[in-house]
Coordinates of C-alpha atoms and ligand atoms in Angstrom, one line a residue:
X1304 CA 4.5 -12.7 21.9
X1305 CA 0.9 -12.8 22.4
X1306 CA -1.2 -9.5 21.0
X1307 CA -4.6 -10.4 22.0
X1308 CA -5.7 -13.2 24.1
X1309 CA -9.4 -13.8 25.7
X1310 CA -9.9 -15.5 28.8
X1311 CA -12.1 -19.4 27.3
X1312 CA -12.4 -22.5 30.1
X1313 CA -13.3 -24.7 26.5
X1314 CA -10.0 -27.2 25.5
X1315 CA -8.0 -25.5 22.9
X1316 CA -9.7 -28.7 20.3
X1317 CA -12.6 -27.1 20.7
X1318 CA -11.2 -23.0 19.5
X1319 CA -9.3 -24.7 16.8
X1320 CA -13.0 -26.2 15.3
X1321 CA -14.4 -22.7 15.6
X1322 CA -11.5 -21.9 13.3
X1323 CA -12.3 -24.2 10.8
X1324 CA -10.2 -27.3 12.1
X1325 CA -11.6 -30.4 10.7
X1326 CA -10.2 -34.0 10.1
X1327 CA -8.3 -33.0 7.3
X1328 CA -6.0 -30.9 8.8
X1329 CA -5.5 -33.3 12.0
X1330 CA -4.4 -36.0 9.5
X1331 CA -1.8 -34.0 8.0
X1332 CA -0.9 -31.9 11.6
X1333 CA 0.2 -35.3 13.0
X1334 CA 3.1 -35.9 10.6
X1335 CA 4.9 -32.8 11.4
X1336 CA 3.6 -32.1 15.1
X1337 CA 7.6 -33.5 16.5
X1338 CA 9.0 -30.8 17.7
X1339 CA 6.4 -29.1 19.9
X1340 CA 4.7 -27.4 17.1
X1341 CA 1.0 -26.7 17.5
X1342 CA -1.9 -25.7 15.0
X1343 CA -2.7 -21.9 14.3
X1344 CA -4.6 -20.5 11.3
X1345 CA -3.0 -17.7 9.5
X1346 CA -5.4 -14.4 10.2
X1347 CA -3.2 -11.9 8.7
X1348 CA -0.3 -11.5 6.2
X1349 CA 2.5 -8.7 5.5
X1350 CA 5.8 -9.1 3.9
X1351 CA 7.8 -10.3 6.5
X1352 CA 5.1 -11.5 9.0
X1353 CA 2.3 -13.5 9.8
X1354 CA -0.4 -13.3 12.4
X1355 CA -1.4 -15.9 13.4
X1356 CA -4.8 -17.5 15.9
X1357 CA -5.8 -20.5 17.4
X1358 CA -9.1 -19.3 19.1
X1359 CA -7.5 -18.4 22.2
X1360 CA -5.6 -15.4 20.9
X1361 CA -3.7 -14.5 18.3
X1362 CA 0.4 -13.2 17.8
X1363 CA 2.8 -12.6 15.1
X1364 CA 4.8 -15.0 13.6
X1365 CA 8.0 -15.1 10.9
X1366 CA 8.9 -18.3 8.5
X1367 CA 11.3 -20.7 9.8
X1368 CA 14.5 -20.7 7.5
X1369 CA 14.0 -23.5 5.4
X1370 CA 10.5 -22.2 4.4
X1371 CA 11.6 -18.8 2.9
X1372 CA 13.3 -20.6 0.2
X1373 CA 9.9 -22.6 -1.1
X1374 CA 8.2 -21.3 -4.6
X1375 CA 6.1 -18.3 -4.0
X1376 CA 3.3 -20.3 -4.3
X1377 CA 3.6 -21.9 -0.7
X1378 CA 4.0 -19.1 0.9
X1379 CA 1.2 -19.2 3.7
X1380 CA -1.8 -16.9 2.9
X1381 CA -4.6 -15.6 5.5
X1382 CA -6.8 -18.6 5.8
X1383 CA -3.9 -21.0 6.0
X1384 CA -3.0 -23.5 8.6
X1385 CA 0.5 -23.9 9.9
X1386 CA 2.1 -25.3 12.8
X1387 CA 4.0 -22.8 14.6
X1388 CA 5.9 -23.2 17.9
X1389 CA 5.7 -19.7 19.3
X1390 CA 6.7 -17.5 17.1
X1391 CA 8.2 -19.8 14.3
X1392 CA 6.3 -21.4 11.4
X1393 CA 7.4 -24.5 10.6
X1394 CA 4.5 -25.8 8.0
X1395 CA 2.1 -25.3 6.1
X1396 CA -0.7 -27.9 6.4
X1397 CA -1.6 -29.1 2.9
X1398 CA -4.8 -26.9 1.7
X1399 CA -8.2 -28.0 1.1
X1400 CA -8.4 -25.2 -1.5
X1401 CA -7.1 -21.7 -3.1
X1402 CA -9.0 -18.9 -4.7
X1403 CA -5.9 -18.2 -6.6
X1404 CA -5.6 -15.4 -9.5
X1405 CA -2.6 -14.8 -12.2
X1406 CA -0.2 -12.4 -11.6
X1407 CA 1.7 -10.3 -14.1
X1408 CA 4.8 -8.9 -13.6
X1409 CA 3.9 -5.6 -14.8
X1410 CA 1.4 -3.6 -12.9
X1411 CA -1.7 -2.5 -14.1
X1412 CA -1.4 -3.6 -18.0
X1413 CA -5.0 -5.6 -18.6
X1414 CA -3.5 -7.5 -21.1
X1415 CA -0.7 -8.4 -19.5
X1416 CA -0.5 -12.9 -19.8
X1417 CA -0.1 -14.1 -16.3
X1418 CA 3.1 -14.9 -15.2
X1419 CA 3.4 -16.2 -11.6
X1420 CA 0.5 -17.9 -9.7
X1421 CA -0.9 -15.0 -6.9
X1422 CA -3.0 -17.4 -3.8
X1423 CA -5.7 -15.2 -2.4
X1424 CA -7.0 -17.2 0.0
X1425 CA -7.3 -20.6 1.3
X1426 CA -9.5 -22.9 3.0
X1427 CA -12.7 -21.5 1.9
X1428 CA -16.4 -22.7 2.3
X1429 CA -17.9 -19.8 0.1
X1430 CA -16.4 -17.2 -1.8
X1431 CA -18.8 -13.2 -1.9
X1432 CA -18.7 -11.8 -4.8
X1433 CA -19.4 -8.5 -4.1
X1434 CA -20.5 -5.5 -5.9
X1435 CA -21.9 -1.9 -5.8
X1436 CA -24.7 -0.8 -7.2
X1437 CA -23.3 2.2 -8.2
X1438 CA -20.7 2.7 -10.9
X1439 CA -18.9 -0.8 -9.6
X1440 CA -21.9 -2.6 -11.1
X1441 CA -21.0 -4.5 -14.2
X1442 CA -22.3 -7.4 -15.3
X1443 CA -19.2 -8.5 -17.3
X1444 CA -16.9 -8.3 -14.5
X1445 CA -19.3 -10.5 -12.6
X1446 CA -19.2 -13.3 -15.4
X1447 CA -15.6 -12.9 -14.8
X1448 CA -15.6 -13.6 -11.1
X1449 CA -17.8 -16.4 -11.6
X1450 CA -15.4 -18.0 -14.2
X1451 CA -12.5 -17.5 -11.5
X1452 CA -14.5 -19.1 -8.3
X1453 CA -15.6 -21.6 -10.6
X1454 CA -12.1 -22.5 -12.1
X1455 CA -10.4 -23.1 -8.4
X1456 CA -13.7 -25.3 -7.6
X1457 CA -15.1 -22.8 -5.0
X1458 CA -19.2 -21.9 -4.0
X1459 CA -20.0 -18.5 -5.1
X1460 CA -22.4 -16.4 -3.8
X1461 CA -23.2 -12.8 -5.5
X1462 CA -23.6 -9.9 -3.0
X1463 CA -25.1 -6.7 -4.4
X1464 CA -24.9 -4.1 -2.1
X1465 CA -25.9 -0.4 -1.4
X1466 CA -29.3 -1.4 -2.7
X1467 CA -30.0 1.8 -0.9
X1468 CA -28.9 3.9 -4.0
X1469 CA -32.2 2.8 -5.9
X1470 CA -35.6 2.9 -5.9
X1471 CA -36.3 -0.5 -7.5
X1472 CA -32.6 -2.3 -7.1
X1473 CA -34.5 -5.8 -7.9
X1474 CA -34.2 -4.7 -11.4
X1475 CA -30.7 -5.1 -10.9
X1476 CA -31.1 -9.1 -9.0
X1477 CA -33.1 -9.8 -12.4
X1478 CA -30.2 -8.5 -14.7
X1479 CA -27.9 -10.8 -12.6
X1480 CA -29.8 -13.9 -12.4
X1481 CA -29.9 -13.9 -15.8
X1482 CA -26.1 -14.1 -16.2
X1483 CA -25.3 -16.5 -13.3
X1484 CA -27.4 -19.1 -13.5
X1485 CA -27.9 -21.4 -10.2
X1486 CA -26.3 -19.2 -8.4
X1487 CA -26.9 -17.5 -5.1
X1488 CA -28.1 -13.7 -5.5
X1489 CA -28.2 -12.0 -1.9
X1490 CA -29.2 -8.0 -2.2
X1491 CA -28.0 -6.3 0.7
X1492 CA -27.3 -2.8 2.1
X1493 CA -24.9 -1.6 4.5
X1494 CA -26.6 1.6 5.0
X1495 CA -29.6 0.6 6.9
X1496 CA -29.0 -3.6 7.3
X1497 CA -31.3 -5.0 4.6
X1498 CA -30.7 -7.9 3.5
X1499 CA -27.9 -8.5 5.8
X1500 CA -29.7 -11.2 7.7
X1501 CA -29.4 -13.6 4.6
X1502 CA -25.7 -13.7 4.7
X1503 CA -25.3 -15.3 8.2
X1504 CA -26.0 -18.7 6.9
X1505 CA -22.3 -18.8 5.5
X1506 CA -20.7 -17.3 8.4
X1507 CA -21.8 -20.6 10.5
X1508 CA -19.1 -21.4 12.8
X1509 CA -15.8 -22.7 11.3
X1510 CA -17.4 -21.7 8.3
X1511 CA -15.0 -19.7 6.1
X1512 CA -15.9 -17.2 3.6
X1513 CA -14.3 -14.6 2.0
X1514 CA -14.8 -11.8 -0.1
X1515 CA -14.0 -10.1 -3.8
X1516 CA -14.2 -7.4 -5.6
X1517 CA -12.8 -3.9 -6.4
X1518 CA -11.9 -1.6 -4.4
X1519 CA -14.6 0.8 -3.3
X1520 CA -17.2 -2.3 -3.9
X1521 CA -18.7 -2.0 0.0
X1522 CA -16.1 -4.9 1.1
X1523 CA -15.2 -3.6 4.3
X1524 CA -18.5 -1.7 5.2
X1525 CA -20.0 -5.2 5.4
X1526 CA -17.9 -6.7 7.5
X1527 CA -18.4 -3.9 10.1
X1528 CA -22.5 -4.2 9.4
X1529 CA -22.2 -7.5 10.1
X1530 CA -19.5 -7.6 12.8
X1531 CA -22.0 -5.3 14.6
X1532 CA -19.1 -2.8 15.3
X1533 CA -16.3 -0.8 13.0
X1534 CA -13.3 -3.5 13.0
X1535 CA -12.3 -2.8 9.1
X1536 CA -11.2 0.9 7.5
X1537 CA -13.4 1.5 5.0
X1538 CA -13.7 4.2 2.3
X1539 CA -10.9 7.0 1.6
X1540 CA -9.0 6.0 5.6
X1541 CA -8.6 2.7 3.7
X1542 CA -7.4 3.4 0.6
X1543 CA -4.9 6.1 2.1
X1544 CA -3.9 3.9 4.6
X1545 CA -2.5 1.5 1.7
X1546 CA -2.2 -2.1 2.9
X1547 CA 1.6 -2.4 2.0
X1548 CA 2.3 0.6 3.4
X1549 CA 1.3 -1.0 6.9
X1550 CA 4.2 -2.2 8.5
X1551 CA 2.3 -4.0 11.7
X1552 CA 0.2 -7.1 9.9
X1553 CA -3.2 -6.2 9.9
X1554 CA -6.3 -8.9 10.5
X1555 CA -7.7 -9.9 7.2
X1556 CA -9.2 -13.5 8.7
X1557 CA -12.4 -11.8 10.9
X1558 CA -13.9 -14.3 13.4
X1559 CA -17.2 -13.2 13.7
X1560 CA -20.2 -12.6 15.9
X1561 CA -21.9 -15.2 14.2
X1562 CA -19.3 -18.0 14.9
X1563 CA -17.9 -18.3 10.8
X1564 CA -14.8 -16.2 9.8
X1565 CA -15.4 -13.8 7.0
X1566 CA -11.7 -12.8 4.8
X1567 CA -11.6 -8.9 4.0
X1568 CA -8.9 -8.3 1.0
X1569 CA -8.0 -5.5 -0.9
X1570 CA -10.2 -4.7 -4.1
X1571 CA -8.7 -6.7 -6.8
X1572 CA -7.6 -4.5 -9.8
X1573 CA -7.3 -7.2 -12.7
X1574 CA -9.0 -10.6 -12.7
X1575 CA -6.4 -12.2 -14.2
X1576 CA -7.1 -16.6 -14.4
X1577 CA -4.4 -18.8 -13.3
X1578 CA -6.1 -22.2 -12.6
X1579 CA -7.3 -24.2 -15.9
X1580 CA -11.2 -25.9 -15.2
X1581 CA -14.5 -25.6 -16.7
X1582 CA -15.3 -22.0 -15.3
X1583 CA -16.2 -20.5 -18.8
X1584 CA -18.6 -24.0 -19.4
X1585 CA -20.4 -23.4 -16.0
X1586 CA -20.7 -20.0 -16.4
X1587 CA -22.2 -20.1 -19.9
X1588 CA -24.0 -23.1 -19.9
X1589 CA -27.0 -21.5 -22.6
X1590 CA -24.0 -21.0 -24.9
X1591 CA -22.3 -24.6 -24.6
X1592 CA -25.6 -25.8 -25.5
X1593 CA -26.2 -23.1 -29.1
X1594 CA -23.1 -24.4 -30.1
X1595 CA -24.4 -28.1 -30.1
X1596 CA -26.5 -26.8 -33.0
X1597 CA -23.7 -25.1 -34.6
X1598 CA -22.8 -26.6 -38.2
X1599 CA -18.9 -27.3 -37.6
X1600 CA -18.0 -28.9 -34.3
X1601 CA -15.1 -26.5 -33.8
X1602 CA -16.7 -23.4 -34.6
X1603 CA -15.4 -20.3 -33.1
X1604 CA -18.6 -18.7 -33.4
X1605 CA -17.1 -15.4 -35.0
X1606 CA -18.2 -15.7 -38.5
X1607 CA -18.8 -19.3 -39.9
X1608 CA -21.9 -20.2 -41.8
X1609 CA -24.9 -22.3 -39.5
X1610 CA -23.6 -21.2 -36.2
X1611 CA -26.4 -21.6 -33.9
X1612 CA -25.2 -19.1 -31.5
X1613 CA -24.8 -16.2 -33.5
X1614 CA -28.3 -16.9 -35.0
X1615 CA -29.1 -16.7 -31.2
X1616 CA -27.4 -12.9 -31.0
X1617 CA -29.4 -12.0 -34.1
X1618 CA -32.7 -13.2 -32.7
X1619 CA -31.6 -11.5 -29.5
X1620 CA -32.0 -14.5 -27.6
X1621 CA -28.2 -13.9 -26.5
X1622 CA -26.5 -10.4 -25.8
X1623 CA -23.5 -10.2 -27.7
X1624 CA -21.9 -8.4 -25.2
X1625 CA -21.8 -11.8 -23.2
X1626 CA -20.6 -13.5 -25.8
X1627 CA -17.7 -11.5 -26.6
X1628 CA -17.2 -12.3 -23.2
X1629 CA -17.1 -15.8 -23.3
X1630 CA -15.0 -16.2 -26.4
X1631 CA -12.4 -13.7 -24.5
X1632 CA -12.3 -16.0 -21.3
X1633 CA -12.2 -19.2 -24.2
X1634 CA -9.4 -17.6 -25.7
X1635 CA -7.4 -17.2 -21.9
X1636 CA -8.3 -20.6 -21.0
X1637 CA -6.9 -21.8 -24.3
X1638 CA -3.8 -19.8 -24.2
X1639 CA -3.2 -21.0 -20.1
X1640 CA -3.7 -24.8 -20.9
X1641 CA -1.2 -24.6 -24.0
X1642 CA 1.4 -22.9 -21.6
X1643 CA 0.6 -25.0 -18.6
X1644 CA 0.7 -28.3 -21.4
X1645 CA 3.9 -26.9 -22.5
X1646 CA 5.5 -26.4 -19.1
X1647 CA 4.3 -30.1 -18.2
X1648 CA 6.4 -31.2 -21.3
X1649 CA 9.2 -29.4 -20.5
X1650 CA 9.3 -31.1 -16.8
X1651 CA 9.1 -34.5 -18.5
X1652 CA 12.0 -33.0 -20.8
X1653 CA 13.8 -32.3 -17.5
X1654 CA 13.2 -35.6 -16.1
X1655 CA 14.7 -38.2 -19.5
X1656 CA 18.0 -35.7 -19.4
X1657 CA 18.1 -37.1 -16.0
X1658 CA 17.1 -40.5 -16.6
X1659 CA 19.7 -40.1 -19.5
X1660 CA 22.5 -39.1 -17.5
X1661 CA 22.2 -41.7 -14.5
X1662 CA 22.0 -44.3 -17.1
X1663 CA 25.9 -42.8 -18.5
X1664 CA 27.0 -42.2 -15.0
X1665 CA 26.2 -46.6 -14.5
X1666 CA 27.4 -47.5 -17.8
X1667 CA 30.9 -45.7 -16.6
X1668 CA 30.9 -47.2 -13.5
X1669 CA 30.6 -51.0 -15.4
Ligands
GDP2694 N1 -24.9 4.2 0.1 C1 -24.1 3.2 0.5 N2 -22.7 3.3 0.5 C2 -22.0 2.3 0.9 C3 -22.5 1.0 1.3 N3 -21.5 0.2 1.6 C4 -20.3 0.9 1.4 N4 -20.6 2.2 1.0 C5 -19.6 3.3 0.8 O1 -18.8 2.9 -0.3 C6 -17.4 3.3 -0.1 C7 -16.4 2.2 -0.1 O2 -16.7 1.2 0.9 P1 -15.6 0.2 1.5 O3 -16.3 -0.7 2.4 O4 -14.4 0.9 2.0 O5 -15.3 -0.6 0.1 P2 -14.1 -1.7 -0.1 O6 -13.0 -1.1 -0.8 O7 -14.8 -2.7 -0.9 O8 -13.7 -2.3 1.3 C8 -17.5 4.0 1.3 O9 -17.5 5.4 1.1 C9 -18.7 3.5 1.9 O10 -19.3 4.4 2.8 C10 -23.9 0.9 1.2 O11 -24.5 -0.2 1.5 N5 -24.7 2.0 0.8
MG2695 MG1 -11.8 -2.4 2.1
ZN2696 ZN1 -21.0 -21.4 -33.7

């Protein structure tokens, strides 16, 4: 069942690369192409339906049988490629990569350790990190995006939006810079389009980006500032609205004006890490380097004689508040790579008892 389709002379190779098709998907599309299954990107997700484009137009789509059963993990996600014959997925085309998060089980708890793996996105080029400049704005919660886009090996760019709430919102670029070092500032403001122009470079066709942040950031405004037109709810219509409410699959995956495809997802209440990588280390690289100096190679830099980087805190060379930070994400990372180390030993476990048993089952058979 098609829901939208727009009349194109170009060959249907040609839509599929404005989608992001590259060589990496054709490789893997061929093994599983048999039965009359063709490419489609996933462009929006509810709980028992997909929606589904290939450039040409776009339906809805439910999981072939076989499928349901797989670990939540493989579930598609908006930015996915399957192969889908009508309206029947069949696979998922291995991912070039997640912006994944952890997931508790219970809702809302801050502390709560992560249990399950929760996949954002996939197939991404660049990941916005946006924020308000209003109450949103905090400069710890950006380190913290950083250290999650950095962890699942993804580009981040910073957005700060409604610049138009201040007088001199460059105070606010310098604040960041400061904390994200090398990394792409843009300021921006949906009220009156400043700024906007600089984000066009990562919506380049079959570019991918998509977008963090909590809820009430200026997420959605953007997209319809820089769609041109109102295609995302936005503000209180949004939030009453409720995504899992919606029982018709709404379009996350936005192919826009400027030829790149720009994800919308609902604000993010917890950054929770799932992926272990070297986040924290590229996010704090002024503090890796104090702790070179530091008298004790494992120092936890909390209270031990000739640390380095607390001499830095006293000198005020280094807030504390982002070093409190740091040692908080060191802490996750640590506590993530014991269970994930843990997990890998019990698999092994798993795998001997196995071993074990077909070596009984031959020596009965003798
Ligand atoms: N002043 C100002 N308000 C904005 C701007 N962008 C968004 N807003 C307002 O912020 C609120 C939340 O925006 P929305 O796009 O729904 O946020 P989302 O939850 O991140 O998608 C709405 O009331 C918007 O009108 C901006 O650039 N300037
Ligand atoms: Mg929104
Ligand atoms: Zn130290």
């Amino acid at each position: 069942m098609k829901i939208e389709s727009y009349p194109d002379t170009s060959s249907s190779i040609e839509h599929l690369t404005r989608m992001g098709w590259n060589a990496h998907f054709q490789a893997r599309a061929e093994s599983l192409a048999g039965d009359g299954a063709s490419p489609a990107r996933v462009v929006g997700v509810s709980k028992n339906s997909f929606r589904l484009g290939d450039g040409q137009s776009e339906w809805l789509a439910s999981l072939a049988g076989r499928l349901k059963h797989e670990a939540d993990g493989a579930r598609p996600v908006t930015g996915d490629w399957v192969m889908a014959r009508d309206s029947l997925i069949s696979g998922v085309l291995e991912r070039q990569n997640v912006l994944s998060r952890g997931a508790s089980g219970a809702r809302g708890s801050q502390n709560a350790r992560p249990r399950h793996e929760q996949v954002i996105a996939a197939n991404l080029d660049a990941v916005f990190i946006v924020c308000g400049l209003d109450r949103d704005y905090n400069p710890r919660r950006l380190e913290r995006y950083l250290t999650l886009v950095y962890n699942c090996g993804l580009n981040p760019v910073i957005v700060l939006t409604k610049a138009d709430l201040h007088d001199d919102p460059t105070l606010f670029v310098g604040e960041v810079e400061e904390l994200a070092l090398g990394v792409p500032i843009h300021l921006v403001s949906a009220a009156d389009d400043d700024g906007l122009v600089a984000l066009a470079p990562y919506l380049s066709p079959g570019r991918t980006v998509t977008m963090v942040g909590s809820s009430g950031a200026g997420k959605s405004t953007l997209v319809n500032r820089l769609f041109g037109r109102a295609v995302q709810l936005t503000g209180a219509i949004s939030n009453h609205v409720g995504k899992g409410k919606h029982t018709t699959t709404s379009r996350d995956l936005i192919v826009m004006p400027q030829g790149g495809m720009l994800i919308d997802n609902p604000g993010i209440r917890e950054i929770a890490f799932w992926e272990v990588d070297s986040g924290v280390e590229s996010v704090f690289p002024e503090i890796e380097k104090l702790a070179l100096g530091c008298r004790f190679a494992d120092c936890s830099h909390i209270n031990e004689p000739g640390c380095r980087v607390l001499e830095a805190v006293a000198s005020g060379e280094l807030a504390e508040g982002r070093l409190e930070n740091y040692r908080k994400m060191k802490r996750e990372m640590e506590y993530l790579a014991q269970r994930q180390h843990k997990s890998a030993e019990r698999v092994e476990k798993e795998r001997w008892k196995d071993v074990a048993l077909q070596v009984k089952a031959l020596k009965k058979r003798r």
